[in-house]
Structure formats: C-alpha cells, structure tokens
C-alpha cells in the first residue's frame, strides 16, 4: 500500500482507522454501563491486534458517551495514550433549549467543544481535530484564532475538516496558518461519485454526479488525507439482507463473494481494498463493534486487486458500462 498523506504529519498512522461511533451505548442521555466499557476495551484491543492505532471520535457520538467510555479505557491503561492516535470532531449541535439542530463553528464553540472532548477522553491533547460539517456562518479569520489558541496551549496538534468541498477548504486555509491535513467524506463502493466525477467528464451525465467536481484531485494535490466514513456501504455487499435492492446491488454482492473466494480473503476486505486502491490513498474509517467483522476488515491491507477486478466491481455496482 502507498504511503498516506497523513503519514507526513503522523508517521506511525495506521492505514485503517477505528471509528468509535458505535461505542458508549444508546444515543440518549442514559448513563453508560459497565457493559459499554467492556465493549470499548474489546474494540480497542481488537483494533490494536489488527494493527490499527488510529481512533476516530466526534463529540456527538452517543451524546458524548463514546468518548467517555474510551476515556475509561485510557484511565485503565494510561500507557496506551502515547501508542495511539486520537482524532475527534466538533461543530454539530443537536436541538436544545437555545435552537434547532445546527452547525456551530464559532471560535467559542470550537474551544468549548475541545475542552469537553479532552475531559471526556481524559487526555491533555488531540492528535487531530476535524470541523465536522461546514457552517454557513463560519468566519475563517475567527476559526484561525481559535486554532492558534488550541495549538499554542498544546490541546490540538493537527487540524482538518469533514464533509467539505475544496472551495470551503480553500477559504478556511486562506486564513488558517496550520495546514488542513484531513477531509473525511462518505466514500465507498456504493457511494462512488468520487470516481464518477472523473470518468464522466465530457458527458451529459456529469451534471448528475453528487460530488463536487475536482475535490479528490484537490485533496491529492494539497496533501490532504481523504478519510472515508461509511466505507463498508453499511454491509450492502458483504452480508446484509438485500431484500428490495436493485439488480446491480445483488450482482455486486455476488461478485464480492466470488472475489473473496478467489483472493482467499473476506468480503469486507474486497470492498475496502477497492476503495484503498484508488490513487488518493483513502483511509477507511471502520465503525463496526463486532470483533469478527473488524478482523475481516483488517484483511484488506493484504489485498491487491487486479486492475480488471477493480473495474469489474466499479462497472457492476454502477449498473452500466463506462461511457
């Protein structure tokens, strides 16, 4: 596998990321349980055994409980902190007494969010902080000041974004002196518009691509690490019940199974290998809490698809031949 852009800043970053969205129990204000803590221990142990040292959080995951149970793991095993890379995101606020669900990239909220994230995780610093969603009211010059304060205080080492296009990144970077080193997006075999953006150039169908034209190339040219959430397509091609799905989805799932047998690996590994083989060196974020499935995903680092098989998967999942 090629070196990923994030390894220019975090040389020991693993090729895969463990996404902690499923930790902490329910998405409500009920307290987390000992069972939730045990699951967090199991997830961390399995990830480390699979060579994954990069852990992705967000302040909203299970209403903050994902970070809290991860903090319990670090409390029990403080030596882990220097062995792992911790990432979290901020900027989404749920409906409350002050307003509806909204995005908030004001400097006050960014700094308050980071302080709360560090408290829940029980650590002094984040390796990476991502702005979770673009805020229509964001003011880059004020975000820049917040980033300066967070970095000078030693609370955040690197910064990035999530769900942003190149125009938003460029606007932010025009004011922020630290390089924005990550962009986390929904990229997968079932959400392949990042590939369609390139192959449909010069055709009438290019207008229907749900992806900002040129974003992948922009990130590659600027050494911005693309991370993929939803990278397994919610199990669509690796074991999920396909009742009601269109024919091309069934055909892709069959092809994935055939390739898994041929490459002597898991279906999950085939789905991830397709994504990871793209020259953008995408980092998948694995959100499963199932130990066996996580191990199946980790097999992707050992799979190199042939060019023909990569295209077979792409053409099958798009449901028609290339232009």
Short mmCIF file of C-alpha atoms in Angstrom, two decimals:
data_model
loop_
_atom_site.label_atom_id
_atom_site.label_comp_id
_atom_site.label_asym_id
_atom_site.label_seq_id
_atom_site.Cartn_x
_atom_site.Cartn_y
_atom_site.Cartn_z
CA UNK A 1 0.00 0.00 0.00
CA UNK A 2 1.20 3.54 -0.76
CA UNK A 3 2.10 5.96 1.99
CA UNK A 4 -0.90 8.02 3.03
CA UNK A 5 -0.76 11.85 3.21
CA UNK A 6 -1.44 11.81 6.96
CA UNK A 7 1.81 9.90 7.49
CA UNK A 8 3.65 13.08 6.51
CA UNK A 9 2.35 14.53 9.79
CA UNK A 10 1.75 11.38 11.84
CA UNK A 11 4.33 8.88 10.53
CA UNK A 12 3.01 5.96 12.59
CA UNK A 13 -0.62 6.35 11.49
CA UNK A 14 -2.17 3.02 10.52
CA UNK A 15 -3.70 2.51 7.08
CA UNK A 16 -7.09 1.81 8.67
CA UNK A 17 -8.95 3.82 11.31
CA UNK A 18 -11.24 2.52 14.02
CA UNK A 19 -14.40 4.64 14.15
CA UNK A 20 -15.81 4.90 17.68
CA UNK A 21 -19.34 5.94 16.72
CA UNK A 22 -20.80 2.66 17.99
CA UNK A 23 -19.28 2.86 21.47
CA UNK A 24 -20.99 4.20 24.57
CA UNK A 25 -24.43 2.63 24.24
CA UNK A 26 -27.57 4.47 23.22
CA UNK A 27 -27.96 7.86 21.54
CA UNK A 28 -29.68 9.48 24.51
CA UNK A 29 -28.83 10.82 27.93
CA UNK A 30 -28.99 7.45 29.69
CA UNK A 31 -25.71 6.73 31.51
CA UNK A 32 -23.26 4.27 30.00
CA UNK A 33 -22.88 0.87 31.65
CA UNK A 34 -20.07 -1.48 32.59
CA UNK A 35 -21.04 -3.49 29.52
CA UNK A 36 -20.39 -0.41 27.39
CA UNK A 37 -16.96 0.00 28.98
CA UNK A 38 -16.17 -3.68 28.39
CA UNK A 39 -17.15 -3.32 24.74
CA UNK A 40 -14.82 -0.33 24.41
CA UNK A 41 -11.95 -2.37 25.88
CA UNK A 42 -12.68 -5.19 23.44
CA UNK A 43 -12.86 -2.84 20.46
CA UNK A 44 -9.55 -1.15 21.33
CA UNK A 45 -7.81 -4.47 21.96
CA UNK A 46 -9.05 -5.96 18.70
CA UNK A 47 -8.10 -2.87 16.72
CA UNK A 48 -4.58 -2.88 18.15
CA UNK A 49 -4.21 -6.60 17.46
CA UNK A 50 -5.18 -5.85 13.86
CA UNK A 51 -2.51 -3.16 13.58
CA UNK A 52 -4.95 -0.25 13.87
CA UNK A 53 -3.66 2.56 16.09
CA UNK A 54 -5.85 5.42 14.80
CA UNK A 55 -9.15 6.09 16.61
CA UNK A 56 -11.83 8.45 15.31
CA UNK A 57 -14.36 10.18 17.56
CA UNK A 58 -16.83 13.06 17.44
CA UNK A 59 -18.26 14.96 20.37
CA UNK A 60 -21.80 13.95 19.35
CA UNK A 61 -21.24 10.19 19.15
CA UNK A 62 -23.74 8.57 21.51
CA UNK A 63 -24.19 12.02 23.05
CA UNK A 64 -20.59 12.16 24.25
CA UNK A 65 -20.61 8.68 25.77
CA UNK A 66 -18.36 7.21 23.08
CA UNK A 67 -15.58 9.50 24.26
CA UNK A 68 -16.39 8.80 27.90
CA UNK A 69 -16.09 5.02 27.62
CA UNK A 70 -12.92 5.42 25.58
CA UNK A 71 -11.67 7.61 28.41
CA UNK A 72 -12.37 4.72 30.79
CA UNK A 73 -10.11 2.54 28.64
CA UNK A 74 -7.32 5.12 28.80
CA UNK A 75 -7.80 5.50 32.54
CA UNK A 76 -7.31 1.76 32.99
CA UNK A 77 -4.39 1.66 30.53
CA UNK A 78 -2.71 5.09 30.52
CA UNK A 79 0.29 3.74 28.60
CA UNK A 80 -1.94 3.45 25.52
CA UNK A 81 -2.17 7.20 25.02
CA UNK A 82 1.31 7.51 23.53
CA UNK A 83 0.78 4.41 21.40
CA UNK A 84 -2.36 5.59 19.61
CA UNK A 85 -3.61 8.50 17.51
CA UNK A 86 -6.75 10.21 18.78
CA UNK A 87 -9.00 12.19 16.47
CA UNK A 88 -12.27 13.91 17.25
CA UNK A 89 -14.70 16.25 15.53
CA UNK A 90 -16.82 19.19 16.61
CA UNK A 91 -19.31 21.62 15.12
CA UNK A 92 -22.67 19.79 15.17
CA UNK A 93 -25.15 20.82 17.85
CA UNK A 94 -28.39 18.95 18.46
CA UNK A 95 -31.70 20.67 19.12
CA UNK A 96 -31.79 22.16 22.59
CA UNK A 97 -33.44 24.97 24.54
CA UNK A 98 -31.46 27.52 22.53
CA UNK A 99 -32.31 26.40 18.99
CA UNK A 100 -32.80 23.63 16.40
CA UNK A 101 -30.18 21.16 15.24
CA UNK A 102 -27.48 23.38 13.82
CA UNK A 103 -23.82 23.72 12.91
CA UNK A 104 -21.57 25.91 15.01
CA UNK A 105 -18.00 26.72 14.02
CA UNK A 106 -17.81 29.84 16.13
CA UNK A 107 -14.46 30.09 17.93
CA UNK A 108 -16.22 29.95 21.30
CA UNK A 109 -17.96 26.68 20.47
CA UNK A 110 -14.85 25.11 18.91
CA UNK A 111 -12.78 25.82 22.02
CA UNK A 112 -15.52 24.77 24.43
CA UNK A 113 -16.00 21.57 22.42
CA UNK A 114 -12.30 20.72 22.54
CA UNK A 115 -12.15 21.28 26.28
CA UNK A 116 -15.13 18.97 26.76
CA UNK A 117 -13.69 16.35 24.39
CA UNK A 118 -10.40 16.30 26.29
CA UNK A 119 -12.26 16.00 29.59
CA UNK A 120 -14.36 13.07 28.37
CA UNK A 121 -11.36 11.27 26.90
CA UNK A 122 -9.20 12.02 29.93
CA UNK A 123 -6.29 13.27 27.85
CA UNK A 124 -4.37 16.53 27.51
CA UNK A 125 -4.34 16.69 23.72
CA UNK A 126 -5.85 15.51 20.45
CA UNK A 127 -3.63 14.43 17.62
CA UNK A 128 -6.20 15.70 15.12
CA UNK A 129 -9.32 17.86 15.36
CA UNK A 130 -11.80 17.97 12.48
CA UNK A 131 -14.54 20.51 11.83
CA UNK A 132 -17.47 18.13 11.46
CA UNK A 133 -19.70 20.00 8.99
CA UNK A 134 -19.43 23.30 7.09
CA UNK A 135 -21.22 26.07 8.95
CA UNK A 136 -22.81 28.70 6.65
CA UNK A 137 -21.97 31.29 9.31
CA UNK A 138 -18.33 30.29 9.75
CA UNK A 139 -15.79 33.09 9.74
CA UNK A 140 -12.36 31.73 8.75
CA UNK A 141 -10.39 34.50 10.44
CA UNK A 142 -12.06 33.72 13.79
CA UNK A 143 -11.60 29.97 13.35
CA UNK A 144 -7.92 30.70 12.67
CA UNK A 145 -7.65 32.48 16.03
CA UNK A 146 -9.27 29.54 17.81
CA UNK A 147 -6.88 27.10 16.14
CA UNK A 148 -3.89 29.23 17.17
CA UNK A 149 -5.03 29.23 20.79
CA UNK A 150 -5.70 25.49 20.81
CA UNK A 151 -2.35 24.67 19.26
CA UNK A 152 -0.32 27.05 21.43
CA UNK A 153 -1.99 25.57 24.51
CA UNK A 154 -0.92 22.10 23.38
CA UNK A 155 -4.52 20.88 23.12
CA UNK A 156 -4.55 20.04 19.39
CA UNK A 157 -1.59 19.06 17.22
CA UNK A 158 -3.17 18.89 13.74
CA UNK A 159 -6.37 20.17 12.13
CA UNK A 160 -8.69 19.06 9.37
CA UNK A 161 -12.27 19.10 8.15
CA UNK A 162 -15.10 16.73 7.38
CA UNK A 163 -17.76 16.84 4.67
CA UNK A 164 -16.29 19.91 2.95
CA UNK A 165 -15.54 20.69 -0.68
CA UNK A 166 -12.35 22.26 -2.00
CA UNK A 167 -13.83 25.75 -2.09
CA UNK A 168 -14.68 25.64 1.61
CA UNK A 169 -11.28 24.18 2.46
CA UNK A 170 -9.51 26.83 0.39
CA UNK A 171 -11.49 29.59 2.08
CA UNK A 172 -10.55 28.30 5.52
CA UNK A 173 -6.93 27.73 4.56
CA UNK A 174 -6.65 31.32 3.34
CA UNK A 175 -6.83 32.42 6.99
CA UNK A 176 -5.62 29.39 8.95
CA UNK A 177 -1.84 29.12 9.20
CA UNK A 178 -1.85 25.43 10.17
CA UNK A 179 -2.28 23.10 7.20
CA UNK A 180 -5.66 21.40 6.99
CA UNK A 181 -4.46 17.84 6.67
CA UNK A 182 -7.67 15.75 6.55
CA UNK A 183 -11.04 15.73 4.84
CA UNK A 184 -13.46 12.99 5.93
CA UNK A 185 -16.18 12.15 3.39
CA UNK A 186 -18.70 9.39 2.57
CA UNK A 187 -16.70 7.32 0.05
CA UNK A 188 -17.41 3.68 -0.77
CA UNK A 189 -18.23 1.18 -3.48
CA UNK A 190 -21.87 2.23 -3.14
CA UNK A 191 -21.05 5.95 -3.00
CA UNK A 192 -18.60 6.10 -5.86
CA UNK A 193 -19.38 9.56 -7.21
CA UNK A 194 -15.79 10.48 -6.35
CA UNK A 195 -14.83 8.13 -9.22
CA UNK A 196 -17.76 9.07 -11.45
CA UNK A 197 -16.58 12.70 -11.22
CA UNK A 198 -13.56 11.74 -13.27
CA UNK A 199 -14.91 9.16 -15.72
CA UNK A 200 -17.95 11.22 -16.77
CA UNK A 201 -16.01 14.30 -17.84
CA UNK A 202 -17.27 15.41 -21.24
CA UNK A 203 -20.58 13.56 -20.97
CA UNK A 204 -24.09 14.81 -20.29
CA UNK A 205 -24.27 12.64 -17.18
CA UNK A 206 -21.52 14.63 -15.42
CA UNK A 207 -24.13 17.13 -14.21
CA UNK A 208 -25.82 14.38 -12.16
CA UNK A 209 -22.79 13.43 -10.11
CA UNK A 210 -23.42 14.13 -6.41
CA UNK A 211 -19.84 15.11 -5.67
CA UNK A 212 -18.04 18.42 -6.04
CA UNK A 213 -16.06 18.22 -9.26
CA UNK A 214 -12.30 18.10 -8.70
CA UNK A 215 -12.42 17.58 -4.93
CA UNK A 216 -10.44 14.33 -4.96
CA UNK A 217 -7.73 15.83 -7.15
CA UNK A 218 -7.59 18.97 -5.00
CA UNK A 219 -7.02 16.92 -1.85
CA UNK A 220 -4.32 14.82 -3.50
CA UNK A 221 -2.51 17.88 -4.88
CA UNK A 222 -2.58 19.57 -1.46
CA UNK A 223 -1.58 16.50 0.59
CA UNK A 224 -4.95 16.41 2.33
CA UNK A 225 -5.76 12.96 3.67
CA UNK A 226 -9.10 11.65 2.44
CA UNK A 227 -10.80 9.56 5.10
CA UNK A 228 -13.94 7.57 4.31
CA UNK A 229 -16.91 7.23 6.60
CA UNK A 230 -19.49 4.67 5.51
CA UNK A 231 -16.66 2.83 3.74
CA UNK A 232 -18.34 -0.58 4.02
CA UNK A 233 -21.60 0.66 2.46
CA UNK A 234 -23.43 -0.45 5.63
CA UNK A 235 -22.64 -4.06 4.72
CA UNK A 236 -24.55 -3.83 1.43
CA UNK A 237 -22.07 -6.05 -0.42
CA UNK A 238 -20.71 -8.11 2.47
CA UNK A 239 -23.61 -9.87 4.13
CA UNK A 240 -26.55 -7.52 4.65
CA UNK A 241 -30.05 -8.67 3.73
CA UNK A 242 -30.60 -7.43 0.18
CA UNK A 243 -34.37 -7.65 0.08
CA UNK A 244 -35.76 -4.90 -2.14
CA UNK A 245 -32.38 -3.86 -3.52
CA UNK A 246 -31.98 -3.31 -7.30
CA UNK A 247 -30.34 -5.95 -9.53
CA UNK A 248 -26.95 -4.24 -9.73
CA UNK A 249 -26.62 -4.39 -5.94
CA UNK A 250 -27.31 -8.14 -5.94
CA UNK A 251 -24.83 -8.57 -8.79
CA UNK A 252 -22.15 -6.63 -6.91
CA UNK A 253 -22.68 -8.64 -3.74
CA UNK A 254 -22.28 -11.88 -5.75
CA UNK A 255 -19.11 -10.56 -7.37
CA UNK A 256 -17.68 -9.54 -4.00
CA UNK A 257 -18.30 -13.06 -2.67
CA UNK A 258 -16.65 -14.60 -5.73
CA UNK A 259 -13.62 -12.33 -5.40
CA UNK A 260 -13.34 -13.02 -1.67
CA UNK A 261 -13.12 -16.72 -2.51
CA UNK A 262 -10.63 -16.10 -5.31
CA UNK A 263 -8.36 -13.85 -3.25
CA UNK A 264 -8.81 -16.07 -0.17
CA UNK A 265 -9.98 -13.20 1.97
CA UNK A 266 -13.17 -11.74 3.41
CA UNK A 267 -15.97 -9.94 1.59
CA UNK A 268 -15.28 -6.89 3.75
CA UNK A 269 -11.65 -6.91 2.65
CA UNK A 270 -12.66 -6.88 -1.04
CA UNK A 271 -14.99 -3.90 -0.53
CA UNK A 272 -12.30 -1.99 1.35
CA UNK A 273 -9.48 -2.98 -1.00
CA UNK A 274 -11.43 -1.46 -3.89
CA UNK A 275 -11.58 1.84 -2.02
CA UNK A 276 -7.99 1.74 -0.80
CA UNK A 277 -6.58 1.00 -4.25
CA UNK A 278 -7.64 4.41 -5.54
CA UNK A 279 -4.55 6.65 -6.02
CA UNK A 280 -5.96 9.13 -3.48
CA UNK A 281 -4.82 6.62 -0.78
CA UNK A 282 -8.11 6.85 1.10
CA UNK A 283 -8.14 5.88 4.78
CA UNK A 284 -11.28 3.86 5.64
CA UNK A 285 -12.96 4.51 8.99
CA UNK A 286 -14.34 1.21 10.33
CA UNK A 287 -17.40 1.67 12.51
CA UNK A 288 -18.19 -1.92 13.47
CA UNK A 289 -18.24 -3.07 17.10
CA UNK A 290 -18.28 -6.73 16.04
CA UNK A 291 -14.90 -8.34 16.72
CA UNK A 292 -15.07 -10.82 13.86
CA UNK A 293 -16.10 -8.21 11.34
CA UNK A 294 -13.29 -5.89 12.43
CA UNK A 295 -10.78 -8.68 11.88
CA UNK A 296 -12.35 -9.37 8.48
CA UNK A 297 -11.92 -5.68 7.59
CA UNK A 298 -8.28 -5.67 8.66
CA UNK A 299 -7.53 -8.28 6.00
CA UNK A 300 -7.94 -5.52 3.39
CA UNK A 301 -4.38 -4.34 3.93
CA UNK A 302 -3.17 -7.63 2.43
CA UNK A 303 -5.30 -7.47 -0.73
CA UNK A 304 -4.19 -6.04 -4.07
CA UNK A 305 -6.92 -6.26 -6.68
CA UNK A 306 -6.01 -6.62 -10.33
CA UNK A 307 -6.90 -3.63 -12.50
CA UNK A 308 -9.50 -5.80 -14.22
CA UNK A 309 -11.13 -6.83 -10.94
CA UNK A 310 -11.17 -3.23 -9.70
CA UNK A 311 -13.05 -2.21 -12.85
CA UNK A 312 -15.37 -5.23 -12.62
CA UNK A 313 -16.51 -4.06 -9.21
CA UNK A 314 -16.90 -0.46 -10.33
CA UNK A 315 -18.82 -1.25 -13.51
CA UNK A 316 -21.06 -3.80 -11.77
CA UNK A 317 -22.01 -1.50 -8.93
CA UNK A 318 -22.76 1.40 -11.30
CA UNK A 319 -25.13 -0.89 -13.23
CA UNK A 320 -23.97 0.02 -16.73
CA UNK A 321 -20.80 0.04 -18.79
CA UNK A 322 -18.48 3.01 -18.85
CA UNK A 323 -19.00 5.74 -21.48
#
